[in-house]
């Protein structure tokens, strides 16, 4: 899960998906990162922590990090929150395989529309509620895909 700062959107995406995986008894590695290094080592934004907590999800243990080249190998899928993140990731990719791992997360819900999860950093609490709901819907699709994949294995 990748956004700009790794303190608002992607920590929520990580926490929500991790929770769904745990609740379904699945096994998958979930992590998040930012394309920028502004907030390295910081906990998620207080407003992300609050909206997650409201839904019974604890994200306080997370610590912001920057996306690194090794992530292209470490993960099967890399979900970008918005078009800037997507473009940054694709420009870092060294092969078609790495490029193909990168996807706009909301395309899981609205195929091919390239909709962005809006950056809530400079807005109010409503922005975080909106982001939570979008990510809850998108990560449900991912959890369904992992469930299907697990059945095949
Ligand atoms: P995020 O939000 O990319 O969802 O973590 C932001 C966090 C910090 C900044 C911008 C967006 N910033 O400019 O510091």
PDB file of C-alpha atoms in Angstrom, residues 56-149:
ATOM      1  CA  UNK A  56     -11.755  -1.744  16.025  1.00  0.00           C
ATOM      2  CA  UNK A  57      -8.453  -1.598  14.144  1.00  0.00           C
ATOM      3  CA  UNK A  58      -5.189  -0.640  15.854  1.00  0.00           C
ATOM      4  CA  UNK A  59      -2.613   1.007  13.584  1.00  0.00           C
ATOM      5  CA  UNK A  60      -0.571   2.733  16.314  1.00  0.00           C
ATOM      6  CA  UNK A  61       2.370   0.313  15.976  1.00  0.00           C
ATOM      7  CA  UNK A  62       3.025   1.406  12.368  1.00  0.00           C
ATOM      8  CA  UNK A  63       6.026   3.556  11.532  1.00  0.00           C
ATOM      9  CA  UNK A  64       6.373   5.553   8.297  1.00  0.00           C
ATOM     10  CA  UNK A  65       8.948   4.372   5.802  1.00  0.00           C
ATOM     11  CA  UNK A  66       9.845   5.205   2.239  1.00  0.00           C
ATOM     12  CA  UNK A  67       9.172   2.804  -0.636  1.00  0.00           C
ATOM     13  CA  UNK A  68      12.372   1.035  -1.642  1.00  0.00           C
ATOM     14  CA  UNK A  69      13.446  -0.905  -4.708  1.00  0.00           C
ATOM     15  CA  UNK A  70      13.478  -4.190  -2.755  1.00  0.00           C
ATOM     16  CA  UNK A  71       9.698  -3.815  -2.339  1.00  0.00           C
ATOM     17  CA  UNK A  72       9.266  -4.648  -6.021  1.00  0.00           C
ATOM     18  CA  UNK A  73      10.678  -8.110  -5.296  1.00  0.00           C
ATOM     19  CA  UNK A  74       9.178  -8.544  -1.830  1.00  0.00           C
ATOM     20  CA  UNK A  75       5.529  -8.036  -2.853  1.00  0.00           C
ATOM     21  CA  UNK A  76       3.253  -9.575  -5.483  1.00  0.00           C
ATOM     22  CA  UNK A  77       1.062  -6.486  -5.712  1.00  0.00           C
ATOM     23  CA  UNK A  78       1.798  -2.818  -5.075  1.00  0.00           C
ATOM     24  CA  UNK A  79      -1.276  -0.609  -4.686  1.00  0.00           C
ATOM     25  CA  UNK A  80      -0.999   3.122  -5.303  1.00  0.00           C
ATOM     26  CA  UNK A  81      -3.467   5.487  -3.656  1.00  0.00           C
ATOM     27  CA  UNK A  82      -3.352   8.142  -6.377  1.00  0.00           C
ATOM     28  CA  UNK A  83      -2.013   8.907  -9.815  1.00  0.00           C
ATOM     29  CA  UNK A  84       1.108  10.691  -8.495  1.00  0.00           C
ATOM     30  CA  UNK A  85       2.039   7.662  -6.411  1.00  0.00           C
ATOM     31  CA  UNK A  86       1.311   5.420  -9.399  1.00  0.00           C
ATOM     32  CA  UNK A  87       3.490   7.457 -11.761  1.00  0.00           C
ATOM     33  CA  UNK A  88       6.330   7.600  -9.219  1.00  0.00           C
ATOM     34  CA  UNK A  89       6.221   3.835  -8.699  1.00  0.00           C
ATOM     35  CA  UNK A  90       6.033   3.022 -12.397  1.00  0.00           C
ATOM     36  CA  UNK A  91       8.972   5.309 -13.114  1.00  0.00           C
ATOM     37  CA  UNK A  92      11.033   3.443 -10.489  1.00  0.00           C
ATOM     38  CA  UNK A  93      10.188  -0.003 -11.895  1.00  0.00           C
ATOM     39  CA  UNK A  94      13.103  -1.747 -13.666  1.00  0.00           C
ATOM     40  CA  UNK A  95      11.188  -4.320 -15.673  1.00  0.00           C
ATOM     41  CA  UNK A  96       7.742  -5.007 -17.159  1.00  0.00           C
ATOM     42  CA  UNK A  97       7.151  -7.498 -14.313  1.00  0.00           C
ATOM     43  CA  UNK A  98       7.803  -4.822 -11.682  1.00  0.00           C
ATOM     44  CA  UNK A  99       5.657  -2.329 -13.579  1.00  0.00           C
ATOM     45  CA  UNK A 100       2.785  -4.790 -13.791  1.00  0.00           C
ATOM     46  CA  UNK A 101       2.757  -5.207 -10.021  1.00  0.00           C
ATOM     47  CA  UNK A 102       1.715  -1.569  -9.610  1.00  0.00           C
ATOM     48  CA  UNK A 103      -1.995  -0.849  -9.664  1.00  0.00           C
ATOM     49  CA  UNK A 104      -4.318   1.989  -8.679  1.00  0.00           C
ATOM     50  CA  UNK A 105      -6.132   0.595  -5.648  1.00  0.00           C
ATOM     51  CA  UNK A 106      -9.547   2.006  -6.599  1.00  0.00           C
ATOM     52  CA  UNK A 107      -9.399   0.235  -9.968  1.00  0.00           C
ATOM     53  CA  UNK A 108     -10.363  -2.846  -7.952  1.00  0.00           C
ATOM     54  CA  UNK A 109     -13.733  -1.202  -7.342  1.00  0.00           C
ATOM     55  CA  UNK A 110     -14.015   1.022 -10.441  1.00  0.00           C
ATOM     56  CA  UNK A 111     -12.062  -0.846 -13.121  1.00  0.00           C
ATOM     57  CA  UNK A 112      -9.879   1.240 -15.458  1.00  0.00           C
ATOM     58  CA  UNK A 113     -11.162   4.567 -14.108  1.00  0.00           C
ATOM     59  CA  UNK A 114      -7.921   5.481 -12.347  1.00  0.00           C
ATOM     60  CA  UNK A 115      -9.779   7.164  -9.477  1.00  0.00           C
ATOM     61  CA  UNK A 116      -7.636   8.440  -6.626  1.00  0.00           C
ATOM     62  CA  UNK A 117      -8.026   8.033  -2.900  1.00  0.00           C
ATOM     63  CA  UNK A 118      -7.965  11.773  -2.112  1.00  0.00           C
ATOM     64  CA  UNK A 119      -5.144  13.063   0.070  1.00  0.00           C
ATOM     65  CA  UNK A 120      -6.894  13.952   3.365  1.00  0.00           C
ATOM     66  CA  UNK A 121      -3.851  15.575   5.026  1.00  0.00           C
ATOM     67  CA  UNK A 122      -4.903  19.220   4.729  1.00  0.00           C
ATOM     68  CA  UNK A 123      -8.638  18.632   5.165  1.00  0.00           C
ATOM     69  CA  UNK A 124     -10.901  17.783   8.083  1.00  0.00           C
ATOM     70  CA  UNK A 125     -12.188  14.648   9.740  1.00  0.00           C
ATOM     71  CA  UNK A 126     -14.738  13.975   6.969  1.00  0.00           C
ATOM     72  CA  UNK A 127     -11.887  13.385   4.527  1.00  0.00           C
ATOM     73  CA  UNK A 128     -10.597  10.578   6.720  1.00  0.00           C
ATOM     74  CA  UNK A 129     -14.063   8.998   6.976  1.00  0.00           C
ATOM     75  CA  UNK A 130     -14.286   9.098   3.182  1.00  0.00           C
ATOM     76  CA  UNK A 131     -10.812   7.578   2.788  1.00  0.00           C
ATOM     77  CA  UNK A 132     -11.649   4.844   5.297  1.00  0.00           C
ATOM     78  CA  UNK A 133     -14.803   3.871   3.420  1.00  0.00           C
ATOM     79  CA  UNK A 134     -13.058   3.801   0.029  1.00  0.00           C
ATOM     80  CA  UNK A 135     -10.241   1.647   1.395  1.00  0.00           C
ATOM     81  CA  UNK A 136     -12.619  -0.666   3.208  1.00  0.00           C
ATOM     82  CA  UNK A 137     -14.371  -1.391  -0.090  1.00  0.00           C
ATOM     83  CA  UNK A 138     -11.152  -1.841  -2.089  1.00  0.00           C
ATOM     84  CA  UNK A 139      -9.437  -4.043   0.501  1.00  0.00           C
ATOM     85  CA  UNK A 140     -12.535  -6.274   0.628  1.00  0.00           C
ATOM     86  CA  UNK A 141     -11.839  -7.056  -3.049  1.00  0.00           C
ATOM     87  CA  UNK A 142      -8.204  -7.850  -2.215  1.00  0.00           C
ATOM     88  CA  UNK A 143      -9.251 -10.106   0.677  1.00  0.00           C
ATOM     89  CA  UNK A 144     -11.635 -11.917  -1.687  1.00  0.00           C
ATOM     90  CA  UNK A 145      -8.813 -12.401  -4.202  1.00  0.00           C
ATOM     91  CA  UNK A 146      -6.515 -13.823  -1.492  1.00  0.00           C
ATOM     92  CA  UNK A 147      -9.324 -16.132  -0.338  1.00  0.00           C
ATOM     93  CA  UNK A 148      -9.731 -17.456  -3.900  1.00  0.00           C
ATOM     94  CA  UNK A 149      -5.974 -17.837  -4.345  1.00  0.00           C
TER      95      UNK A 149
END
